[in-house]
PDB file of C-alpha atoms in Angstrom:
ATOM      1  CA  MET A   6     120.859  95.196  81.883  1.00  0.00           C
ATOM      2  CA  THR A   7     118.791  92.391  82.973  1.00  0.00           C
ATOM      3  CA  ILE A   8     115.315  93.386  84.733  1.00  0.00           C
ATOM      4  CA  ASP A   9     112.922  91.413  86.532  1.00  0.00           C
ATOM      5  CA  VAL A  10     109.334  91.294  85.124  1.00  0.00           C
ATOM      6  CA  ARG A  11     106.375  90.320  86.950  1.00  0.00           C
ATOM      7  CA  LEU A  12     103.743  88.801  84.865  1.00  0.00           C
ATOM      8  CA  PRO A  13      99.802  88.519  85.396  1.00  0.00           C
ATOM      9  CA  THR A  14      98.256  85.083  85.433  1.00  0.00           C
ATOM     10  CA  VAL A  15      96.934  85.958  81.722  1.00  0.00           C
ATOM     11  CA  LEU A  16     100.506  86.296  80.418  1.00  0.00           C
ATOM     12  CA  ARG A  17     102.124  83.422  82.223  1.00  0.00           C
ATOM     13  CA  GLN A  18     100.714  80.879  79.638  1.00  0.00           C
ATOM     14  CA  HIS A  19     103.040  82.605  77.092  1.00  0.00           C
ATOM     15  CA  ALA A  20     106.303  82.097  79.584  1.00  0.00           C
ATOM     16  CA  GLY A  21     105.904  78.501  80.627  1.00  0.00           C
ATOM     17  CA  GLY A  22     103.727  79.378  83.503  1.00  0.00           C
ATOM     18  CA  GLN A  23     106.570  81.661  85.010  1.00  0.00           C
ATOM     19  CA  ALA A  24     105.249  84.335  87.267  1.00  0.00           C
ATOM     20  CA  ILE A  25     108.563  86.431  87.080  1.00  0.00           C
ATOM     21  CA  VAL A  26     110.939  86.343  84.029  1.00  0.00           C
ATOM     22  CA  GLN A  27     113.982  88.276  83.265  1.00  0.00           C
ATOM     23  CA  ALA A  28     114.341  90.761  80.082  1.00  0.00           C
ATOM     24  CA  GLU A  29     117.020  92.932  78.788  1.00  0.00           C
ATOM     25  CA  GLY A  30     116.868  96.680  78.365  1.00  0.00           C
ATOM     26  CA  SER A  31     117.489 100.047  79.434  1.00  0.00           C
ATOM     27  CA  SER A  32     113.880 101.344  78.857  1.00  0.00           C
ATOM     28  CA  ILE A  33     110.445 100.033  79.276  1.00  0.00           C
ATOM     29  CA  GLY A  34     110.210  99.695  75.429  1.00  0.00           C
ATOM     30  CA  GLU A  35     113.320  97.796  75.015  1.00  0.00           C
ATOM     31  CA  VAL A  36     112.333  95.475  77.922  1.00  0.00           C
ATOM     32  CA  LEU A  37     108.934  94.717  76.283  1.00  0.00           C
ATOM     33  CA  VAL A  38     110.539  94.312  72.746  1.00  0.00           C
ATOM     34  CA  ASP A  39     113.002  91.884  74.394  1.00  0.00           C
ATOM     35  CA  LEU A  40     109.875  90.037  76.258  1.00  0.00           C
ATOM     36  CA  SER A  41     108.312  89.862  72.902  1.00  0.00           C
ATOM     37  CA  ARG A  42     111.319  88.288  71.301  1.00  0.00           C
ATOM     38  CA  GLN A  43     111.738  85.811  74.168  1.00  0.00           C
ATOM     39  CA  PHE A  44     107.946  84.877  74.171  1.00  0.00           C
ATOM     40  CA  PRO A  45     106.507  85.640  70.780  1.00  0.00           C
ATOM     41  CA  THR A  46     102.866  84.767  71.477  1.00  0.00           C
ATOM     42  CA  MET A  47     102.874  87.433  74.247  1.00  0.00           C
ATOM     43  CA  SER A  48     103.880  90.070  71.848  1.00  0.00           C
ATOM     44  CA  ASP A  49     100.388  91.395  70.506  1.00  0.00           C
ATOM     45  CA  GLN A  50      99.067  91.317  74.294  1.00  0.00           C
ATOM     46  CA  LEU A  51     101.773  94.044  75.063  1.00  0.00           C
ATOM     47  CA  LEU A  52     102.193  96.313  72.066  1.00  0.00           C
ATOM     48  CA  THR A  53     100.116  97.402  69.093  1.00  0.00           C
ATOM     49  CA  GLU A  54     101.136  97.094  65.548  1.00  0.00           C
ATOM     50  CA  LYS A  55     102.370 100.446  65.771  1.00  0.00           C
ATOM     51  CA  GLY A  56     104.495  99.551  68.540  1.00  0.00           C
ATOM     52  CA  GLU A  57     102.672 101.514  71.154  1.00  0.00           C
ATOM     53  CA  LEU A  58     101.595 100.021  74.625  1.00  0.00           C
ATOM     54  CA  HIS A  59      98.356  98.277  74.400  1.00  0.00           C
ATOM     55  CA  LYS A  60      95.686 100.197  75.945  1.00  0.00           C
ATOM     56  CA  PHE A  61      94.517  97.242  77.937  1.00  0.00           C
ATOM     57  CA  VAL A  62      97.705  96.756  79.642  1.00  0.00           C
ATOM     58  CA  ASN A  63      99.227  98.591  82.546  1.00  0.00           C
ATOM     59  CA  VAL A  64     103.064  98.696  83.227  1.00  0.00           C
ATOM     60  CA  TYR A  65     104.808  99.705  86.289  1.00  0.00           C
ATOM     61  CA  VAL A  66     108.456 100.455  87.185  1.00  0.00           C
ATOM     62  CA  ASN A  67     108.479  99.538  90.697  1.00  0.00           C
ATOM     63  CA  ASP A  68     105.201 101.330  91.904  1.00  0.00           C
ATOM     64  CA  ASP A  69     104.993 103.866  89.167  1.00  0.00           C
ATOM     65  CA  ASP A  70     102.764 103.735  86.001  1.00  0.00           C
ATOM     66  CA  VAL A  71     104.870 104.444  83.035  1.00  0.00           C
ATOM     67  CA  ARG A  72     101.808 106.279  81.341  1.00  0.00           C
ATOM     68  CA  TYR A  73     102.622 109.060  83.851  1.00  0.00           C
ATOM     69  CA  LEU A  74     106.430 108.811  83.264  1.00  0.00           C
ATOM     70  CA  ASP A  75     107.982 108.647  79.765  1.00  0.00           C
ATOM     71  CA  LYS A  76     105.707 105.696  78.603  1.00  0.00           C
ATOM     72  CA  LEU A  77     107.920 103.344  76.538  1.00  0.00           C
ATOM     73  CA  ASP A  78     110.892 105.702  76.851  1.00  0.00           C
ATOM     74  CA  THR A  79     110.839 105.296  80.653  1.00  0.00           C
ATOM     75  CA  LYS A  80     114.255 104.310  81.995  1.00  0.00           C
ATOM     76  CA  VAL A  81     115.074 101.245  83.873  1.00  0.00           C
ATOM     77  CA  GLU A  82     117.761 100.602  86.160  1.00  0.00           C
ATOM     78  CA  ASP A  83     119.637  97.658  87.888  1.00  0.00           C
ATOM     79  CA  GLY A  84     117.194  96.613  90.828  1.00  0.00           C
ATOM     80  CA  ASP A  85     113.964  98.023  89.396  1.00  0.00           C
ATOM     81  CA  VAL A  86     111.196  95.577  89.189  1.00  0.00           C
ATOM     82  CA  VAL A  87     108.721  95.895  86.169  1.00  0.00           C
ATOM     83  CA  SER A  88     105.147  94.722  86.641  1.00  0.00           C
ATOM     84  CA  ILE A  89     102.596  94.183  83.912  1.00  0.00           C
ATOM     85  CA  LEU A  90      98.847  93.950  84.783  1.00  0.00           C
ATOM     86  CA  PRO A  91      95.752  93.990  82.525  1.00  0.00           C
ATOM     87  CA  ALA A  92      93.412  96.609  82.934  1.00  0.00           C
ATOM     88  CA  VAL A  93      90.144  95.137  84.468  1.00  0.00           C
ATOM     89  CA  ALA A  94      86.961  96.788  83.816  1.00  0.00           C
ATOM     90  CA  GLY A  95      83.202  95.866  82.851  1.00  0.00           C
ATOM     91  CA  GLY A  96      79.857  96.478  84.022  1.00  0.00           C
ATOM     92  CA  ASP A  97      76.050  96.183  83.080  1.00  0.00           C
ATOM     93  CA  GLY A  98      76.036  99.109  80.671  1.00  0.00           C
TER      94      GLY A  98
ATOM     95  CA  MET B  10      83.537  75.968  91.542  1.00  0.00           C
ATOM     96  CA  ILE B  11      84.698  78.392  94.314  1.00  0.00           C
ATOM     97  CA  ARG B  12      84.903  77.802  97.997  1.00  0.00           C
ATOM     98  CA  ILE B  13      84.833  81.217 100.104  1.00  0.00           C
ATOM     99  CA  THR B  14      84.398  81.696 103.539  1.00  0.00           C
ATOM    100  CA  GLU B  15      81.338  83.394 105.045  1.00  0.00           C
ATOM    101  CA  ASN B  16      83.316  86.237 106.600  1.00  0.00           C
ATOM    102  CA  ARG B  17      84.879  86.858 103.313  1.00  0.00           C
ATOM    103  CA  LEU B  18      81.620  86.803 101.546  1.00  0.00           C
ATOM    104  CA  THR B  19      80.151  89.193 104.221  1.00  0.00           C
ATOM    105  CA  ALA B  20      83.120  91.534 103.403  1.00  0.00           C
ATOM    106  CA  ILE B  21      82.192  91.404  99.778  1.00  0.00           C
ATOM    107  CA  PHE B  22      78.613  92.193 100.329  1.00  0.00           C
ATOM    108  CA  ALA B  23      79.741  95.010 102.544  1.00  0.00           C
ATOM    109  CA  HIS B  24      82.078  96.709 100.149  1.00  0.00           C
ATOM    110  CA  CYS B  25      79.425  96.447  97.263  1.00  0.00           C
ATOM    111  CA  LEU B  26      76.728  98.114  99.447  1.00  0.00           C
ATOM    112  CA  SER B  27      79.169 100.610 100.514  1.00  0.00           C
ATOM    113  CA  GLY B  28      79.781 101.598  96.997  1.00  0.00           C
ATOM    114  CA  LEU B  29      76.230 102.597  96.138  1.00  0.00           C
ATOM    115  CA  PRO B  30      75.148 104.415  94.071  1.00  0.00           C
ATOM    116  CA  TYR B  31      78.141 103.335  92.024  1.00  0.00           C
ATOM    117  CA  GLU B  32      79.120  99.756  91.119  1.00  0.00           C
ATOM    118  CA  ALA B  33      81.819  98.488  93.440  1.00  0.00           C
ATOM    119  CA  CYS B  34      84.699  96.222  92.465  1.00  0.00           C
ATOM    120  CA  GLY B  35      87.706  94.118  94.143  1.00  0.00           C
ATOM    121  CA  LEU B  36      90.063  91.255  93.277  1.00  0.00           C
ATOM    122  CA  ILE B  37      90.418  87.921  94.755  1.00  0.00           C
ATOM    123  CA  SER B  38      93.524  85.742  95.393  1.00  0.00           C
ATOM    124  CA  ALA B  39      94.242  82.036  95.563  1.00  0.00           C
ATOM    125  CA  LYS B  40      97.176  79.804  95.866  1.00  0.00           C
ATOM    126  CA  ASP B  41      97.232  79.168  92.127  1.00  0.00           C
ATOM    127  CA  PRO B  42      95.609  80.573  88.818  1.00  0.00           C
ATOM    128  CA  GLY B  43      92.391  78.345  88.603  1.00  0.00           C
ATOM    129  CA  SER B  44      92.288  77.392  92.345  1.00  0.00           C
ATOM    130  CA  GLU B  45      88.993  77.100  93.859  1.00  0.00           C
ATOM    131  CA  ASP B  46      89.791  78.114  97.226  1.00  0.00           C
ATOM    132  CA  ILE B  47      89.536  81.761  97.634  1.00  0.00           C
ATOM    133  CA  LEU B  48      92.233  82.906  99.999  1.00  0.00           C
ATOM    134  CA  GLY B  49      92.276  86.706  99.781  1.00  0.00           C
ATOM    135  CA  TRP B  50      89.726  89.500  99.153  1.00  0.00           C
ATOM    136  CA  TYR B  51      91.040  93.078  98.176  1.00  0.00           C
ATOM    137  CA  PRO B  52      88.523  95.761  97.775  1.00  0.00           C
ATOM    138  CA  THR B  53      89.490  98.313  95.130  1.00  0.00           C
ATOM    139  CA  GLU B  54      88.359 101.680  93.963  1.00  0.00           C
ATOM    140  CA  ASN B  55      86.183 101.924  91.009  1.00  0.00           C
ATOM    141  CA  VAL B  56      87.881 104.617  89.343  1.00  0.00           C
ATOM    142  CA  ALA B  57      84.906 104.857  86.743  1.00  0.00           C
ATOM    143  CA  ASN B  58      82.774 106.392  89.378  1.00  0.00           C
ATOM    144  CA  SER B  59      79.622 104.924  87.542  1.00  0.00           C
ATOM    145  CA  ALA B  60      76.611 103.094  88.484  1.00  0.00           C
ATOM    146  CA  ARG B  61      76.949 101.063  85.048  1.00  0.00           C
ATOM    147  CA  TYR B  62      80.516 100.491  84.817  1.00  0.00           C
ATOM    148  CA  TYR B  63      83.525  99.742  86.798  1.00  0.00           C
ATOM    149  CA  THR B  64      87.267  99.951  86.366  1.00  0.00           C
ATOM    150  CA  ILE B  65      89.538  98.525  88.850  1.00  0.00           C
ATOM    151  CA  ASP B  66      91.880 101.183  90.287  1.00  0.00           C
ATOM    152  CA  PRO B  67      95.298 100.203  88.528  1.00  0.00           C
ATOM    153  CA  LYS B  68      97.274 101.161  91.446  1.00  0.00           C
ATOM    154  CA  GLY B  69      94.857  99.177  93.642  1.00  0.00           C
ATOM    155  CA  TYR B  70      95.581  96.295  91.654  1.00  0.00           C
ATOM    156  CA  LEU B  71      99.209  96.618  91.788  1.00  0.00           C
ATOM    157  CA  MET B  72      99.233  96.788  95.344  1.00  0.00           C
ATOM    158  CA  ALA B  73      96.815  93.696  95.742  1.00  0.00           C
ATOM    159  CA  ASP B  74      99.094  91.728  93.166  1.00  0.00           C
ATOM    160  CA  LYS B  75     102.066  92.501  95.299  1.00  0.00           C
ATOM    161  CA  ASP B  76     100.487  91.618  98.533  1.00  0.00           C
ATOM    162  CA  ALA B  77      99.171  88.319  97.088  1.00  0.00           C
ATOM    163  CA  GLU B  78     102.557  87.481  95.587  1.00  0.00           C
ATOM    164  CA  SER B  79     104.254  87.979  99.293  1.00  0.00           C
ATOM    165  CA  ARG B  80     101.889  85.466 100.635  1.00  0.00           C
ATOM    166  CA  GLY B  81     102.597  82.994  97.651  1.00  0.00           C
ATOM    167  CA  GLU B  82      99.439  83.559  96.277  1.00  0.00           C
ATOM    168  CA  ALA B  83      97.993  85.007  92.706  1.00  0.00           C
ATOM    169  CA  ILE B  84      95.152  87.157  91.745  1.00  0.00           C
ATOM    170  CA  VAL B  85      92.851  84.880  90.326  1.00  0.00           C
ATOM    171  CA  GLY B  86      89.469  86.752  89.791  1.00  0.00           C
ATOM    172  CA  VAL B  87      87.538  90.134  89.948  1.00  0.00           C
ATOM    173  CA  VAL B  88      84.240  90.851  91.913  1.00  0.00           C
ATOM    174  CA  HIS B  89      82.104  93.526  90.841  1.00  0.00           C
ATOM    175  CA  SER B  90      78.356  94.780  91.566  1.00  0.00           C
ATOM    176  CA  HIS B  91      75.492  95.166  89.352  1.00  0.00           C
ATOM    177  CA  THR B  92      73.351  97.921  91.002  1.00  0.00           C
ATOM    178  CA  HIS B  93      70.283  97.458  88.991  1.00  0.00           C
ATOM    179  CA  SER B  94      70.475  94.326  87.116  1.00  0.00           C
ATOM    180  CA  ASP B  95      70.854  90.459  87.700  1.00  0.00           C
ATOM    181  CA  PRO B  96      74.194  88.907  88.571  1.00  0.00           C
ATOM    182  CA  TYR B  97      74.962  87.702  85.295  1.00  0.00           C
ATOM    183  CA  PRO B  98      78.048  89.004  82.835  1.00  0.00           C
ATOM    184  CA  SER B  99      76.887  91.730  80.542  1.00  0.00           C
ATOM    185  CA  PRO B 100      78.258  92.100  76.963  1.00  0.00           C
ATOM    186  CA  THR B 101      80.701  94.738  78.467  1.00  0.00           C
ATOM    187  CA  ASP B 102      81.936  92.294  81.080  1.00  0.00           C
ATOM    188  CA  VAL B 103      82.460  89.510  78.567  1.00  0.00           C
ATOM    189  CA  LEU B 104      84.212  91.672  76.214  1.00  0.00           C
ATOM    190  CA  GLN B 105      86.621  92.882  78.562  1.00  0.00           C
ATOM    191  CA  ALA B 106      87.321  89.568  80.629  1.00  0.00           C
ATOM    192  CA  PRO B 107      91.062  89.627  80.689  1.00  0.00           C
ATOM    193  CA  ASP B 108      91.802  86.272  81.770  1.00  0.00           C
ATOM    194  CA  SER B 109      90.070  82.673  81.057  1.00  0.00           C
ATOM    195  CA  THR B 110      91.544  81.302  84.218  1.00  0.00           C
ATOM    196  CA  TRP B 111      89.929  84.011  86.301  1.00  0.00           C
ATOM    197  CA  HIS B 112      86.697  83.582  88.372  1.00  0.00           C
ATOM    198  CA  TYR B 113      84.145  86.537  87.634  1.00  0.00           C
ATOM    199  CA  ILE B 114      81.868  87.092  90.514  1.00  0.00           C
ATOM    200  CA  ILE B 115      79.143  89.426  90.223  1.00  0.00           C
ATOM    201  CA  VAL B 116      76.880  90.693  93.064  1.00  0.00           C
ATOM    202  CA  SER B 117      73.591  92.020  92.107  1.00  0.00           C
ATOM    203  CA  LEU B 118      71.990  94.707  94.474  1.00  0.00           C
ATOM    204  CA  ARG B 119      68.976  94.842  92.351  1.00  0.00           C
ATOM    205  CA  HIS B 120      66.846  93.280  95.394  1.00  0.00           C
ATOM    206  CA  THR B 121      66.754  93.695  99.201  1.00  0.00           C
ATOM    207  CA  PHE B 122      69.616  91.225  99.671  1.00  0.00           C
ATOM    208  CA  PRO B 123      72.549  90.906  97.693  1.00  0.00           C
ATOM    209  CA  MET B 124      72.526  87.824  95.217  1.00  0.00           C
ATOM    210  CA  LEU B 125      76.236  86.507  94.028  1.00  0.00           C
ATOM    211  CA  ARG B 126      77.111  84.233  91.245  1.00  0.00           C
ATOM    212  CA  SER B 127      80.394  83.302  89.990  1.00  0.00           C
ATOM    213  CA  PHE B 128      81.395  82.547  86.268  1.00  0.00           C
ATOM    214  CA  ARG B 129      84.215  81.660  83.923  1.00  0.00           C
ATOM    215  CA  ILE B 130      84.502  83.501  80.791  1.00  0.00           C
ATOM    216  CA  GLU B 131      86.480  81.938  77.908  1.00  0.00           C
ATOM    217  CA  SER B 132      86.606  83.230  74.364  1.00  0.00           C
ATOM    218  CA  GLY B 133      83.175  84.924  75.028  1.00  0.00           C
ATOM    219  CA  ASN B 134      81.607  81.734  76.378  1.00  0.00           C
ATOM    220  CA  ILE B 135      79.932  82.083  79.908  1.00  0.00           C
ATOM    221  CA  GLN B 136      80.119  79.091  82.089  1.00  0.00           C
ATOM    222  CA  GLU B 137      78.556  79.432  85.603  1.00  0.00           C
ATOM    223  CA  GLU B 138      80.306  77.821  88.363  1.00  0.00           C
ATOM    224  CA  ARG B 139      79.042  76.531  91.908  1.00  0.00           C
ATOM    225  CA  VAL B 140      79.833  78.854  94.834  1.00  0.00           C
ATOM    226  CA  VAL B 141      80.469  77.129  98.310  1.00  0.00           C
ATOM    227  CA  VAL B 142      80.374  78.949 101.555  1.00  0.00           C
ATOM    228  CA  ILE B 143      82.416  77.744 104.175  1.00  0.00           C
ATOM    229  CA  LYS B 144      81.483  78.609 107.781  1.00  0.00           C
ATOM    230  CA  LYS B 145      84.550  79.916 109.486  1.00  0.00           C
TER     231      LYS B 145
END
């Protein structure tokens, strides 16, 4: 199925400036692999060499963080919206 | 350069002061990535609960991102406070800067009055930018 994926500004440069793209898949893992196929330069921003979700990236199905669901095995259905956001952190330490 | 209203600046200072003794953080929005006119301010929780580090609450970021999108805007930068040091990006800030198009605003609470500066961070290079305060 085709899922809408919302991209943060940092990833839009890899997708021709688009804020929302479409990807195929029935799980988050499949959606991210399809995104990487469509936009190869985005790949290493999303997944590690081991195929795991990069620790500096948060992925949501609608409003739910997939790390608290089934991670990359989290199912997606027609009408779901996937959001990808970078982890934002820092400090003077 | 960024342009920000006096009211928004005051809200940012208030959020940073209310976060003490911890660092405070939030996100800013504008019409487009890299835009100089700051149109939205989203205070968020520092889930690191630390006086030396901050982590934007991921759920707060998602809500801010969706709200900005609904108004035709995008999240274009992050604000955080330094509780005991000057308003300049630390090595941690530089290492973890996610987006070279973003504005990185730092508020120092080291002295009696808050001091705010803004930077661009690209490939580890720090470039300060002017902050213009608009009276509105």
